[in-house]
C-alpha cells in the first residue's frame, strides 16, 4: 500500500488525497464510512458538475491562480486486444487494486453513440495519522468501445480537476499497450504535488491491473 505523505499545511494535506483521482470505481460496499445517502451524493455530484464544469478542457486563464500539468504513462500487457480493453476499462475490476477505494455510486448511465456515458462518485477511505479520512471524486466516464479508448473527467477537493484519455493499442505477439494521457488542473501552489502524486498512483494501478490480467485473475 502506498504511503501517504505527511504534510503540515492544510491545503497540501488535502491534496494528498488526490492519489488516484478516479481510476478505480467499483461495486457498492455499505461498509464505507460515508453517512450520506446515494441521493445526497448524487446532489453533490450535480453541484460539482454545475459549479466546476469539470468536463471543460479549456486551459486555466493566465492570472487565474490555476495551472495545468500533463503526463503520459504506458504499460505493455501480455494479453490480446480487445479483451484487455474490456477488463481494464471495467471499473469493477479496479476494486482491491486501489487500496483505498471502498465503493462507487453510479448516478446515471446511458448510451449516446458512439459512447457509453457514466456519471459516478468514487469513494475512498485514506488512512492518515491513525484515522480514516473519506474522500469523494465526482466523475464522468465516456467509453468508446468502437475505437478502444475511454475518457474520464473528474473533480475532487481541493478543487482539482483531472482529465484522462486511456488508449489501447494491439502489439505483435498478442500483447496490448495501454497509454494513459493525464491532465491535472489545480491551484498553482499545488499543481506540482498533484501531478506527481496523481501520476504515481496511476502507475501503481497500471501495474496492479497488468498483473491481474496477465495472471488470469481477470
JSON list of C-alpha atoms in Angstrom, two decimals, residues 2-17 19 100 126-131 193 197:
[
{"chain": "A", "resi": 2, "resn": "UNK", "atom": "CA", "xyz": [1.38, 3.36, -0.92]},
{"chain": "A", "resi": 3, "resn": "UNK", "atom": "CA", "xyz": [2.27, 5.67, 1.94]},
{"chain": "A", "resi": 4, "resn": "UNK", "atom": "CA", "xyz": [0.53, 8.99, 2.46]},
{"chain": "A", "resi": 5, "resn": "UNK", "atom": "CA", "xyz": [2.98, 11.86, 2.60]},
{"chain": "A", "resi": 6, "resn": "UNK", "atom": "CA", "xyz": [2.98, 13.75, 5.88]},
{"chain": "A", "resi": 7, "resn": "UNK", "atom": "CA", "xyz": [2.12, 17.34, 5.03]},
{"chain": "A", "resi": 8, "resn": "UNK", "atom": "CA", "xyz": [1.90, 20.11, 7.60]},
{"chain": "A", "resi": 9, "resn": "UNK", "atom": "CA", "xyz": [-0.11, 22.69, 5.69]},
{"chain": "A", "resi": 10, "resn": "UNK", "atom": "CA", "xyz": [-3.83, 22.04, 5.42]},
{"chain": "A", "resi": 11, "resn": "UNK", "atom": "CA", "xyz": [-4.13, 22.58, 1.64]},
{"chain": "A", "resi": 12, "resn": "UNK", "atom": "CA", "xyz": [-1.28, 20.18, 0.97]},
{"chain": "A", "resi": 13, "resn": "UNK", "atom": "CA", "xyz": [-2.77, 17.65, 3.36]},
{"chain": "A", "resi": 14, "resn": "UNK", "atom": "CA", "xyz": [-5.96, 17.80, 1.34]},
{"chain": "A", "resi": 15, "resn": "UNK", "atom": "CA", "xyz": [-4.02, 17.40, -1.88]},
{"chain": "A", "resi": 16, "resn": "UNK", "atom": "CA", "xyz": [-2.55, 14.14, -0.62]},
{"chain": "A", "resi": 17, "resn": "UNK", "atom": "CA", "xyz": [-5.97, 12.61, -1.08]},
{"chain": "A", "resi": 19, "resn": "UNK", "atom": "CA", "xyz": [-3.59, 9.96, -5.37]},
{"chain": "A", "resi": 100, "resn": "UNK", "atom": "CA", "xyz": [-8.19, 2.99, -0.65]},
{"chain": "A", "resi": 126, "resn": "UNK", "atom": "CA", "xyz": [-7.50, 7.10, 3.24]},
{"chain": "A", "resi": 127, "resn": "UNK", "atom": "CA", "xyz": [-5.52, 6.29, 6.42]},
{"chain": "A", "resi": 128, "resn": "UNK", "atom": "CA", "xyz": [-3.79, 9.31, 7.91]},
{"chain": "A", "resi": 129, "resn": "UNK", "atom": "CA", "xyz": [-2.36, 9.82, 11.41]},
{"chain": "A", "resi": 130, "resn": "UNK", "atom": "CA", "xyz": [-4.24, 6.81, 12.78]},
{"chain": "A", "resi": 131, "resn": "UNK", "atom": "CA", "xyz": [-7.63, 7.76, 11.33]},
{"chain": "A", "resi": 193, "resn": "UNK", "atom": "CA", "xyz": [2.34, 17.98, -5.96]},
{"chain": "A", "resi": 197, "resn": "UNK", "atom": "CA", "xyz": [1.30, 12.04, -6.85]}
]
